Coordinates of C-alpha atoms in Angstrom, one line a residue:
X1 CA -11.8 -77.6 -35.3
X2 CA -14.8 -76.0 -33.7
X3 CA -17.9 -77.0 -31.7
X4 CA -21.1 -75.3 -30.9
X5 CA -21.6 -73.9 -27.4
X6 CA -24.6 -76.1 -27.0
X7 CA -22.6 -79.3 -27.6
X8 CA -19.7 -77.9 -25.6
X9 CA -21.7 -77.8 -22.4
X10 CA -22.9 -81.4 -22.8
X11 CA -19.4 -82.6 -23.8
X12 CA -18.1 -81.2 -20.5
X13 CA -20.8 -83.0 -18.5
X14 CA -20.0 -86.2 -20.4
X15 CA -16.3 -85.8 -19.4
X16 CA -17.5 -86.0 -15.7
X17 CA -19.5 -89.1 -16.5
X18 CA -22.9 -87.4 -16.5
X19 CA -24.7 -89.4 -19.1
X20 CA -28.3 -88.5 -18.5
X21 CA -29.8 -85.0 -18.6
X22 CA -33.1 -84.5 -16.8
X23 CA -35.7 -81.8 -17.6
X24 CA -38.7 -80.8 -19.6
X25 CA -38.6 -79.2 -23.1
X26 CA -39.6 -75.6 -23.6
X27 CA -39.3 -73.2 -26.4
X28 CA -36.3 -71.4 -24.9
X29 CA -34.3 -74.7 -24.5
X30 CA -35.2 -76.6 -27.7
X31 CA -32.2 -75.6 -29.7
X32 CA -30.0 -76.7 -26.8
X33 CA -31.6 -80.1 -26.4
X34 CA -30.8 -80.9 -30.0
X35 CA -27.1 -81.3 -29.0
X36 CA -27.6 -83.9 -26.3
X37 CA -27.9 -86.7 -29.0
X38 CA -24.7 -85.4 -30.6
X39 CA -22.7 -86.5 -27.6
X40 CA -22.1 -90.3 -27.8
X41 CA -23.7 -92.2 -24.9
X42 CA -25.6 -89.3 -23.6
X43 CA -29.4 -89.3 -23.3
X44 CA -32.3 -87.0 -22.5
X45 CA -34.5 -88.5 -19.7
X46 CA -37.6 -86.5 -20.6
X47 CA -39.4 -85.9 -17.3
X48 CA -43.1 -85.4 -16.5
X49 CA -42.4 -82.0 -14.9
X50 CA -39.5 -79.8 -13.7
X51 CA -40.0 -80.6 -10.0
X52 CA -39.6 -84.3 -10.7
X53 CA -36.7 -83.6 -13.0
X54 CA -34.9 -81.7 -10.2
X55 CA -35.5 -84.6 -7.8
X56 CA -34.2 -87.0 -10.4
X57 CA -31.0 -85.0 -11.0
X58 CA -30.6 -85.0 -7.2
X59 CA -30.9 -88.8 -7.0
X60 CA -28.6 -89.3 -9.9
X61 CA -26.0 -87.0 -8.3
X62 CA -26.1 -89.0 -5.0
X63 CA -25.0 -92.0 -7.0
X64 CA -22.5 -90.4 -9.4
X65 CA -21.6 -87.1 -7.5
X66 CA -23.0 -84.7 -10.2
X67 CA -26.4 -84.3 -11.9
X68 CA -27.8 -82.0 -14.6
X69 CA -31.2 -80.5 -15.2
X70 CA -32.3 -78.4 -18.2
X71 CA -35.4 -76.2 -17.9
X72 CA -36.9 -73.4 -19.9
X73 CA -36.9 -69.8 -18.7
X74 CA -39.3 -68.6 -16.0
X75 CA -42.0 -71.2 -15.7
X76 CA -39.6 -74.1 -15.9
X77 CA -36.9 -72.9 -13.6
X78 CA -39.4 -71.8 -11.0
X79 CA -41.1 -75.2 -11.1
X80 CA -37.8 -76.9 -10.4
X81 CA -36.9 -74.5 -7.5
X82 CA -38.1 -76.8 -4.7
X83 CA -35.9 -79.6 -5.9
X84 CA -33.0 -77.2 -6.3
X85 CA -33.5 -76.1 -2.7
X86 CA -33.4 -79.7 -1.5
X87 CA -30.1 -80.2 -3.3
X88 CA -28.7 -77.1 -1.7
X89 CA -29.8 -78.0 1.8
X90 CA -28.5 -81.5 1.5
X91 CA -25.2 -80.7 -0.3
X92 CA -25.8 -82.4 -3.6
X93 CA -23.9 -81.3 -6.7
X94 CA -26.2 -80.2 -9.5
X95 CA -25.9 -78.1 -12.7
X96 CA -29.1 -76.3 -13.6
X97 CA -29.1 -75.0 -17.2
X98 CA -31.9 -72.7 -18.1
X99 CA -32.6 -71.9 -21.7
X100 CA -33.4 -68.2 -21.8
X101 CA -34.5 -65.6 -24.4
X102 CA -31.9 -64.3 -26.9
X103 CA -29.6 -61.5 -25.7
X104 CA -31.3 -59.1 -28.2
X105 CA -34.7 -59.8 -26.6
X106 CA -33.3 -59.1 -23.2
X107 CA -31.6 -55.9 -24.2
X108 CA -34.7 -54.6 -25.9
X109 CA -36.9 -55.7 -22.9
X110 CA -39.4 -57.3 -25.1
X111 CA -42.7 -58.3 -23.7
X112 CA -42.2 -62.1 -24.1
X113 CA -44.2 -65.0 -22.7
X114 CA -42.9 -66.5 -19.5
X115 CA -42.0 -63.0 -18.2
X116 CA -43.7 -60.9 -15.6
X117 CA -44.6 -58.4 -18.3
X118 CA -42.1 -55.8 -17.0
X119 CA -39.2 -56.4 -19.3
X120 CA -37.0 -57.7 -16.5
X121 CA -35.3 -60.9 -17.6
X122 CA -33.1 -61.3 -14.5
X123 CA -36.0 -61.4 -12.0
X124 CA -36.2 -65.2 -11.7
X125 CA -32.5 -65.9 -11.0
X126 CA -32.3 -62.9 -8.7
X127 CA -35.3 -63.5 -6.5
X128 CA -34.1 -63.9 -3.0
X129 CA -34.7 -67.6 -2.7
X130 CA -32.9 -68.4 -6.0
X131 CA -29.9 -66.3 -5.1
X132 CA -29.5 -68.1 -1.8
X133 CA -29.8 -71.6 -3.4
X134 CA -27.0 -71.3 -5.9
X135 CA -23.4 -71.5 -5.3
X136 CA -22.8 -69.8 -8.6
X137 CA -25.4 -67.9 -10.6
X138 CA -24.3 -67.1 -14.2
X139 CA -26.1 -65.6 -17.2
X140 CA -24.0 -66.2 -20.3
X141 CA -23.7 -63.1 -22.6
X142 CA -20.3 -63.2 -24.2
X143 CA -19.4 -66.1 -26.4
X144 CA -15.6 -65.5 -25.8
X145 CA -16.0 -66.1 -22.1
X146 CA -18.9 -68.6 -22.1
X147 CA -16.8 -71.8 -22.2
X148 CA -14.7 -70.7 -19.2
X149 CA -17.8 -69.6 -17.3
X150 CA -19.4 -73.0 -18.0
X151 CA -16.3 -74.8 -16.8
X152 CA -16.2 -72.7 -13.6
X153 CA -19.9 -73.5 -12.8
X154 CA -19.4 -77.2 -13.3
X155 CA -16.3 -77.1 -11.1
X156 CA -18.1 -75.3 -8.3
X157 CA -21.0 -77.8 -8.4
X158 CA -18.7 -80.8 -8.3
X159 CA -16.3 -79.5 -5.6
X160 CA -18.7 -77.8 -3.3
X161 CA -21.6 -80.2 -3.8
X162 CA -24.1 -77.4 -4.3
X163 CA -26.4 -76.4 -7.2
X164 CA -25.2 -73.9 -9.8
X165 CA -27.3 -72.0 -12.4
X166 CA -26.3 -71.3 -16.0
X167 CA -28.6 -69.1 -18.1
X168 CA -28.0 -69.9 -21.8
X169 CA -29.6 -67.5 -24.3
X170 CA -31.0 -69.1 -27.4
X171 CA -28.8 -67.1 -29.8
X172 CA -25.6 -68.4 -28.2
X173 CA -26.4 -72.1 -28.5
X174 CA -25.3 -72.5 -32.2
X175 CA -22.3 -70.2 -32.1
X176 CA -19.1 -72.2 -32.4
X177 CA -16.1 -72.2 -30.0
X178 CA -12.7 -73.9 -30.3
X179 CA -13.0 -77.7 -29.9
X180 CA -9.5 -77.7 -28.4
X181 CA -10.9 -76.2 -25.2
X182 CA -12.2 -79.7 -24.4
X183 CA -8.7 -81.1 -24.4
X184 CA -8.0 -79.4 -21.1
X185 CA -10.0 -81.1 -18.4
X186 CA -11.9 -79.1 -15.8
X187 CA -9.7 -78.7 -12.8
X188 CA -11.4 -80.6 -9.9
X189 CA -8.6 -80.2 -7.4
X190 CA -9.9 -79.0 -4.0
X191 CA -9.3 -75.3 -3.1
X192 CA -6.1 -74.5 -1.5
X193 CA -6.2 -75.4 2.2
X194 CA -5.0 -73.3 5.1
X195 CA -1.7 -75.2 5.7
X196 CA -0.9 -73.6 9.1
X197 CA -4.4 -74.2 10.3
X198 CA -4.5 -77.8 9.1
X199 CA -1.2 -78.5 10.9
X200 CA -2.7 -77.1 14.1
X201 CA -5.9 -79.0 13.6
X202 CA -4.1 -82.3 13.2
X203 CA -1.9 -81.7 16.1
X204 CA -4.8 -80.9 18.4
X205 CA -6.8 -83.9 17.2
X206 CA -3.9 -86.2 17.9
X207 CA -3.5 -84.7 21.4
X208 CA -7.2 -85.2 22.1
X209 CA -7.0 -88.8 20.9
X210 CA -4.0 -89.6 23.1
X211 CA -5.9 -88.3 26.1
X212 CA -9.1 -90.1 25.5
X213 CA -10.0 -93.5 26.9
X214 CA -13.2 -94.1 24.9
X215 CA -13.1 -92.2 21.6
X216 CA -15.8 -92.8 19.0
X217 CA -16.5 -91.9 15.3
X218 CA -19.8 -90.7 14.0
X219 CA -20.2 -90.5 10.3
X220 CA -22.8 -88.2 8.8
X221 CA -24.1 -87.3 5.4
X222 CA -21.6 -84.7 4.3
X223 CA -18.7 -87.2 4.6
X224 CA -20.3 -89.3 1.9
X225 CA -21.4 -86.3 -0.2
X226 CA -17.9 -84.9 -0.4
X227 CA -16.3 -88.2 -1.4
X228 CA -14.7 -89.1 1.9
X229 CA -16.2 -92.6 2.5
X230 CA -12.8 -94.2 1.8
X231 CA -11.0 -92.0 4.3
X232 CA -13.7 -92.6 6.9
X233 CA -13.4 -96.4 6.4
X234 CA -9.6 -96.2 6.7
X235 CA -9.9 -94.2 9.9
X236 CA -12.1 -96.9 11.4
X237 CA -9.7 -99.7 10.3
X238 CA -6.7 -98.0 11.7
X239 CA -8.1 -96.8 15.0
X240 CA -10.7 -99.5 15.7
X241 CA -12.8 -96.8 17.4
X242 CA -16.5 -97.7 17.8
X243 CA -18.3 -96.1 14.9
X244 CA -21.9 -94.9 14.4
X245 CA -23.8 -93.2 11.7
X246 CA -26.8 -90.8 11.8
X247 CA -30.0 -91.3 9.8
X248 CA -28.7 -89.0 7.1
X249 CA -25.3 -90.9 7.1
X250 CA -26.8 -94.4 7.0
X251 CA -25.0 -96.5 4.4
X252 CA -21.8 -94.3 4.6
X253 CA -19.8 -97.0 6.4
X254 CA -19.7 -100.7 6.3
X255 CA -22.5 -101.8 8.8
X256 CA -21.0 -105.3 8.8
X257 CA -17.7 -104.1 10.3
X258 CA -17.1 -105.4 13.8
X259 CA -16.6 -101.8 15.1
X260 CA -19.9 -100.6 13.8
X261 CA -22.3 -99.9 16.7
X262 CA -25.5 -98.6 14.9
X263 CA -27.4 -95.4 14.2
X264 CA -27.2 -92.6 16.7
X265 CA -30.3 -90.4 16.9
X266 CA -29.9 -88.7 20.2
X267 CA -32.5 -89.7 22.8
X268 CA -34.4 -91.6 20.0
X269 CA -31.5 -94.1 19.6
X270 CA -31.9 -97.7 20.7
X271 CA -31.1 -97.8 24.4
X272 CA -27.7 -99.5 24.0
X273 CA -26.5 -96.9 21.4
X274 CA -27.8 -94.0 23.5
X275 CA -26.1 -95.3 26.6
X276 CA -22.7 -95.8 24.8
X277 CA -22.6 -92.5 23.0
X278 CA -24.0 -90.3 25.8
X279 CA -22.4 -91.9 28.8
X280 CA -19.3 -93.8 27.8
X281 CA -17.7 -91.9 24.9
X282 CA -15.2 -89.3 26.1
X283 CA -14.2 -88.0 22.6
X284 CA -16.5 -87.8 19.5
X285 CA -14.9 -87.4 16.1
X286 CA -17.8 -86.3 13.9
X287 CA -17.3 -86.5 10.1
X288 CA -19.7 -84.3 8.0
X289 CA -22.3 -83.6 10.7
X290 CA -25.7 -82.2 9.8
X291 CA -27.2 -81.4 13.2
X292 CA -30.9 -81.0 12.1
X293 CA -33.9 -81.9 14.2
X294 CA -34.8 -85.1 12.3
X295 CA -31.1 -86.1 12.3
X296 CA -30.5 -85.6 16.0
X297 CA -33.7 -86.8 17.6
X298 CA -35.1 -83.3 18.0
X299 CA -31.7 -81.9 19.1
X300 CA -31.4 -84.5 21.9
X301 CA -27.8 -85.4 20.8
X302 CA -25.3 -85.2 23.7
X303 CA -22.4 -83.4 22.0
X304 CA -20.4 -81.5 24.6
X305 CA -17.9 -79.0 23.1
X306 CA -15.3 -80.4 25.5
X307 CA -15.2 -83.7 23.8
X308 CA -16.2 -82.9 20.2
X309 CA -14.2 -82.7 17.0
X310 CA -16.3 -81.7 14.0
X311 CA -14.7 -82.2 10.6
X312 CA -16.7 -80.5 7.8
X313 CA -16.3 -80.2 4.1
X314 CA -14.4 -76.9 4.3
X315 CA -13.8 -76.2 8.0
X316 CA -13.0 -78.0 11.2
X317 CA -14.2 -77.2 14.7
X318 CA -12.4 -78.5 17.8
X319 CA -14.2 -77.7 21.0
X320 CA -14.9 -74.0 20.7
X321 CA -12.3 -73.2 18.1
X322 CA -13.2 -73.1 14.4
X323 CA -10.6 -73.4 11.6
X324 CA -11.7 -72.1 8.2
X325 CA -10.4 -73.3 4.8
X326 CA -9.7 -76.9 6.0
X327 CA -10.8 -79.4 3.4
X328 CA -12.2 -82.6 4.9
X329 CA -10.4 -84.9 2.5
X330 CA -7.1 -83.1 3.1
X331 CA -7.2 -83.2 6.8
X332 CA -8.4 -86.8 7.0
X333 CA -5.6 -88.0 4.8
X334 CA -3.0 -86.0 6.8
X335 CA -4.5 -87.5 10.0
X336 CA -4.4 -91.0 8.6
X337 CA -0.7 -90.6 8.0
X338 CA 0.1 -89.5 11.6
X339 CA -2.4 -91.2 13.8
X340 CA -0.4 -94.3 14.5
X341 CA 1.6 -92.7 17.4
X342 CA -1.6 -91.3 19.0
X343 CA -3.4 -94.7 19.1
X344 CA -0.5 -97.0 20.1
X345 CA -1.7 -97.3 23.7
X346 CA -5.4 -97.5 22.8
X347 CA -7.1 -100.8 23.7
X348 CA -10.3 -101.3 21.7
X349 CA -13.3 -101.7 24.0
X350 CA -15.5 -104.7 23.6
X351 CA -18.7 -103.8 21.8
X352 CA -22.0 -105.4 22.7
X353 CA -25.0 -103.9 20.9
X354 CA -28.1 -106.1 21.2
X355 CA -30.0 -103.8 18.9
X356 CA -27.7 -104.9 16.0
X357 CA -28.2 -108.6 16.7
X358 CA -32.0 -108.6 17.2
X359 CA -33.5 -111.7 15.6
X360 CA -36.2 -111.1 13.0
X361 CA -39.5 -112.0 14.6
X362 CA -41.2 -115.0 13.2
X363 CA -44.2 -114.4 11.0
X364 CA -47.4 -115.3 12.7
X365 CA -49.3 -116.1 9.5
X366 CA -52.3 -114.2 10.7
X367 CA -50.9 -111.0 11.9
X368 CA -51.1 -107.9 9.7
X369 CA -47.9 -106.3 8.4
X370 CA -46.5 -103.9 11.0
X371 CA -43.8 -101.3 10.9
X372 CA -41.9 -103.2 13.6
X373 CA -41.9 -106.3 11.5
X374 CA -41.3 -104.7 8.1
X375 CA -38.1 -102.8 9.0
X376 CA -36.5 -105.8 10.7
X377 CA -37.6 -108.4 8.1
X378 CA -36.5 -106.3 5.1
X379 CA -32.8 -106.6 6.1
X380 CA -32.7 -110.2 4.8
X381 CA -33.9 -109.0 1.4
X382 CA -31.1 -106.4 1.0
X383 CA -27.9 -107.4 -0.6
X384 CA -24.5 -105.7 -1.4
X385 CA -24.6 -102.8 -3.8
X386 CA -28.3 -102.1 -3.4
X387 CA -29.6 -98.5 -3.5
X388 CA -32.3 -98.1 -0.8
X389 CA -34.4 -95.0 -1.1
X390 CA -36.8 -94.0 1.7
X391 CA -39.4 -91.3 1.7
X392 CA -39.8 -88.8 4.5
X393 CA -42.1 -90.2 7.1
X394 CA -42.4 -93.8 8.3
X395 CA -39.9 -95.1 5.8
X396 CA -37.0 -92.8 6.6
X397 CA -37.5 -93.4 10.3
X398 CA -38.1 -97.1 9.9
X399 CA -35.1 -97.8 7.8
X400 CA -32.8 -96.9 10.7
X401 CA -33.7 -100.2 12.3
X402 CA -32.6 -102.2 9.2
X403 CA -29.1 -103.4 8.8
X404 CA -27.5 -102.6 5.5
X405 CA -25.1 -105.0 3.7
X406 CA -21.7 -103.5 2.8
X407 CA -21.7 -101.1 -0.2
X408 CA -25.4 -100.3 0.2
X409 CA -26.2 -96.8 -0.7
X410 CA -29.0 -95.1 1.3
X411 CA -30.9 -92.1 -0.1
X412 CA -33.3 -90.0 1.9
X413 CA -34.1 -86.4 2.3
X414 CA -33.9 -86.1 6.1
X415 CA -33.1 -82.3 6.2
X416 CA -35.2 -80.8 3.4
X417 CA -37.9 -83.4 3.8
X418 CA -40.0 -82.6 0.7
X419 CA -42.6 -85.3 0.5
X420 CA -42.7 -87.0 -2.9
X421 CA -38.9 -86.4 -3.4
X422 CA -38.1 -90.1 -3.6
X423 CA -40.1 -90.9 -6.8
X424 CA -37.9 -88.6 -8.9
X425 CA -34.8 -89.5 -6.9
X426 CA -35.6 -93.2 -7.7
X427 CA -35.6 -92.4 -11.4
X428 CA -32.3 -90.6 -11.2
X429 CA -30.7 -93.5 -9.2
X430 CA -32.1 -96.1 -11.6
X431 CA -30.5 -94.3 -14.6
X432 CA -27.2 -93.8 -12.8
X433 CA -27.2 -97.5 -11.7
X434 CA -27.9 -98.6 -15.3
X435 CA -24.9 -96.5 -16.5
X436 CA -22.7 -98.1 -13.9
X437 CA -22.7 -101.3 -16.0
X438 CA -23.9 -103.3 -13.0
X439 CA -27.1 -105.0 -14.2
X440 CA -27.7 -106.7 -10.9
X441 CA -27.6 -103.4 -8.9
X442 CA -31.1 -103.0 -7.5
X443 CA -32.9 -99.8 -6.7
X444 CA -35.5 -100.2 -4.0
X445 CA -38.0 -97.5 -3.0
X446 CA -40.2 -97.3 0.1
X447 CA -42.8 -94.6 -0.1
X448 CA -46.1 -93.8 1.6
X449 CA -49.4 -93.6 -0.2
X450 CA -49.7 -89.9 0.5
X451 CA -46.3 -88.9 -0.7
X452 CA -46.7 -91.0 -3.8
X453 CA -49.6 -88.8 -5.0
X454 CA -47.3 -85.7 -5.3
X455 CA -44.9 -87.1 -7.9
X456 CA -46.4 -90.4 -9.2
X457 CA -46.0 -89.2 -12.8
X458 CA -42.3 -90.1 -12.8
X459 CA -43.1 -93.8 -12.6
X460 CA -44.2 -93.2 -16.2
X461 CA -40.6 -92.1 -17.1
X462 CA -39.3 -95.3 -15.5
X463 CA -41.6 -97.3 -17.7
X464 CA -40.5 -95.3 -20.8
X465 CA -36.9 -96.4 -20.2
X466 CA -37.9 -100.0 -19.2
X467 CA -36.2 -99.5 -15.8
X468 CA -36.7 -102.1 -13.1
X469 CA -37.1 -100.7 -9.6
X470 CA -38.9 -102.2 -6.6
X471 CA -41.7 -99.8 -5.7
X472 CA -42.9 -100.5 -2.2
X473 CA -46.0 -98.4 -1.4
X474 CA -46.8 -98.3 2.3
X475 CA -50.6 -97.8 2.2
X476 CA -51.6 -96.5 5.6
X477 CA -54.5 -94.4 4.4
X478 CA -53.0 -90.9 4.3
X479 CA -50.3 -88.8 6.0
X480 CA -49.4 -90.8 9.1
X481 CA -46.4 -88.6 10.0
X482 CA -48.6 -85.6 10.0
X483 CA -51.3 -87.4 12.0
X484 CA -48.7 -88.2 14.6
X485 CA -47.7 -84.5 14.8
X486 CA -51.2 -83.0 14.8
X487 CA -54.7 -83.8 13.5
X488 CA -55.0 -87.5 13.9
X489 CA -58.6 -87.5 12.7
X490 CA -58.4 -84.3 10.6
X491 CA -59.6 -84.5 7.0
X492 CA -56.5 -82.6 5.8
X493 CA -54.4 -85.6 6.6
X494 CA -56.6 -87.9 4.4
X495 CA -55.8 -88.7 0.8
X496 CA -58.1 -90.1 -1.9
X497 CA -57.5 -93.9 -2.0
X498 CA -55.9 -95.1 -5.2
X499 CA -55.8 -98.5 -6.9
X500 CA -52.0 -98.6 -6.8
X501 CA -51.8 -101.9 -8.6
X502 CA -53.4 -100.3 -11.7
X503 CA -50.6 -97.7 -12.0
X504 CA -48.1 -99.7 -14.0
X505 CA -50.8 -100.7 -16.5
X506 CA -51.8 -97.0 -16.7
X507 CA -48.3 -96.0 -17.5
X508 CA -48.0 -98.7 -20.1
X509 CA -45.3 -100.7 -18.5
X510 CA -44.2 -103.6 -20.8
X511 CA -42.9 -106.1 -18.3
X512 CA -44.2 -105.7 -14.7
X513 CA -45.4 -107.4 -11.6
X514 CA -48.0 -106.3 -9.1
X515 CA -48.0 -107.7 -5.6
X516 CA -50.2 -107.0 -2.6
X517 CA -49.2 -107.8 1.0
X518 CA -51.6 -108.0 3.9
X519 CA -49.9 -110.3 6.4
X520 CA -46.4 -110.7 7.9
X521 CA -46.3 -114.2 6.5
X522 CA -46.9 -112.9 3.0
X523 CA -44.1 -110.4 3.5
X524 CA -41.7 -113.0 4.8
X525 CA -42.4 -115.2 1.8
X526 CA -41.8 -112.3 -0.5
X527 CA -38.4 -111.4 1.0
X528 CA -37.2 -115.0 0.7
X529 CA -38.4 -115.6 -2.9
X530 CA -35.4 -115.9 -5.2
X531 CA -37.4 -114.9 -8.3
X532 CA -38.6 -111.8 -6.5
X533 CA -35.0 -111.0 -5.6
X534 CA -33.9 -110.8 -9.2
X535 CA -34.5 -107.3 -10.6
X536 CA -35.7 -108.4 -14.0
X537 CA -38.9 -106.3 -14.2
X538 CA -40.5 -103.2 -12.6
X539 CA -42.5 -104.2 -9.5
X540 CA -45.2 -102.4 -7.6
X541 CA -45.6 -103.9 -4.1
X542 CA -48.5 -102.5 -2.0
X543 CA -48.2 -103.1 1.8
X544 CA -51.3 -102.6 3.8
X545 CA -50.6 -101.1 7.2
X546 CA -52.6 -99.8 10.1
X547 CA -53.3 -96.0 9.8
X548 CA -51.4 -95.0 13.0
X549 CA -48.8 -97.7 13.0
X550 CA -45.3 -96.1 12.9
X551 CA -41.7 -96.8 14.0
X552 CA -41.3 -95.9 17.6
X553 CA -38.6 -93.3 16.8
X554 CA -41.0 -91.5 14.5
X555 CA -43.7 -91.5 17.2
X556 CA -41.3 -89.9 19.7
X557 CA -40.0 -87.5 17.1
X558 CA -43.5 -86.4 16.1
X559 CA -44.3 -85.8 19.8
X560 CA -41.2 -83.6 20.2
X561 CA -42.0 -81.8 17.0
X562 CA -45.5 -81.2 18.1
X563 CA -44.3 -79.7 21.4
X564 CA -41.8 -77.5 19.6
X565 CA -44.5 -76.2 17.2
X566 CA -46.8 -75.4 20.2
X567 CA -44.1 -73.6 22.0

């Protein structure tokens, strides 16, 4: 009839299909960790460090919509903070549980380890940065209200797609609460919408669509984060409006759809996309926009307030008017039900985007691997349902040139841009993919040799769980993105060369394959090899690239960033 609070919190996560808990053990969370194994089907990942665990929980959440990390008080939670910040910036639902000292220790202000020696046990969760990074920040103290507080935190993380913090004192973990509380599911319905404002929004949107000759749709990251991919796809199908994504939104729509035009990146877009969006579109319907520098081509996007509708997760902006408390999912569903009358006279324009139909250049057999060849050739390796993860730098800019098959999930950290993020995120995505019961679902990482050195330990966790990713290491002898911005020959952009193909052996992988690629022909043969295409083992693929070779969009972005920094 009862259940411990420690098991209760994991039972609640399990009800929302969170099957893997990330983190590092510490003396203030050990009692709590005992209860993970008591929940059928749940596992403890056991990460190399808390930063990687936060990255992993982030990557897991991008596949499943919610992730969970457990750290210990003070040293553990601060180590995870950078990863938590990335989840906040990029709107990723994440529950951070910190095992903290017993309430009696806190009340008596004991001089415990992991404190600052001043008796203040609230300092870590109340430091300015932490307070800003958490949608909800709770320290449990009363067992009678603890279950409802846990439910509230989980609900906030899921609905608003932001991190939340739950401080769980050691003395509360084993105290029992009524098991019947689990019978009532956590309410995940969206907050009440402003009905009058929504009605006005839909009315104005319909009027603007009626008056437009060349409306377009741009789908961005927050549309996918907040579970609106289906609504976006229905809008494309119903309207037949030309549709584009941003780098952050890549993979959010079906890129094989005949109305898909490509990736819009302001002035750094391919010439045909730039011309169409900037000069032909007379109405832009933007879904979940994140107008950051790396997502807009250094703010070169041409969005005029006179022809712009911005639909965000909890508000909508039409021209200069902002309507608060308007849920994206609500307003899109209402719009879908009424849009027929507004588009009855619309005649779909013929689309011709040469950049989408570029032929993959032939391998020379003698030419070195280049960024230009890599990102076009890799498209033939991708298949439906892949998870493609690209590190900040040449990878996240280069992948824009690659066409994704339908149902491909793209993961990158374009806004927060913490180098090394993708190794942990790959682990999280792998574990989420494994739980999806789709054994053929592949997880493919592209990371530079410099970024890899920050978080390489998490490959060890992949080996521990016998996971089977494709780990493409782009070896260009250091931080190329930084060299392009400043300090091309500076020693601070160098890294110690590693023997990357020794890593899987070092981490005691049981079934693995090491591959080195020096020429475009070798790369072409790899991407057409049917044995290589089967994800039956962990693979490390080292691609040797020229030091200053980079996608043209990154070169242009770096130049603009350099100018911005100088000014």
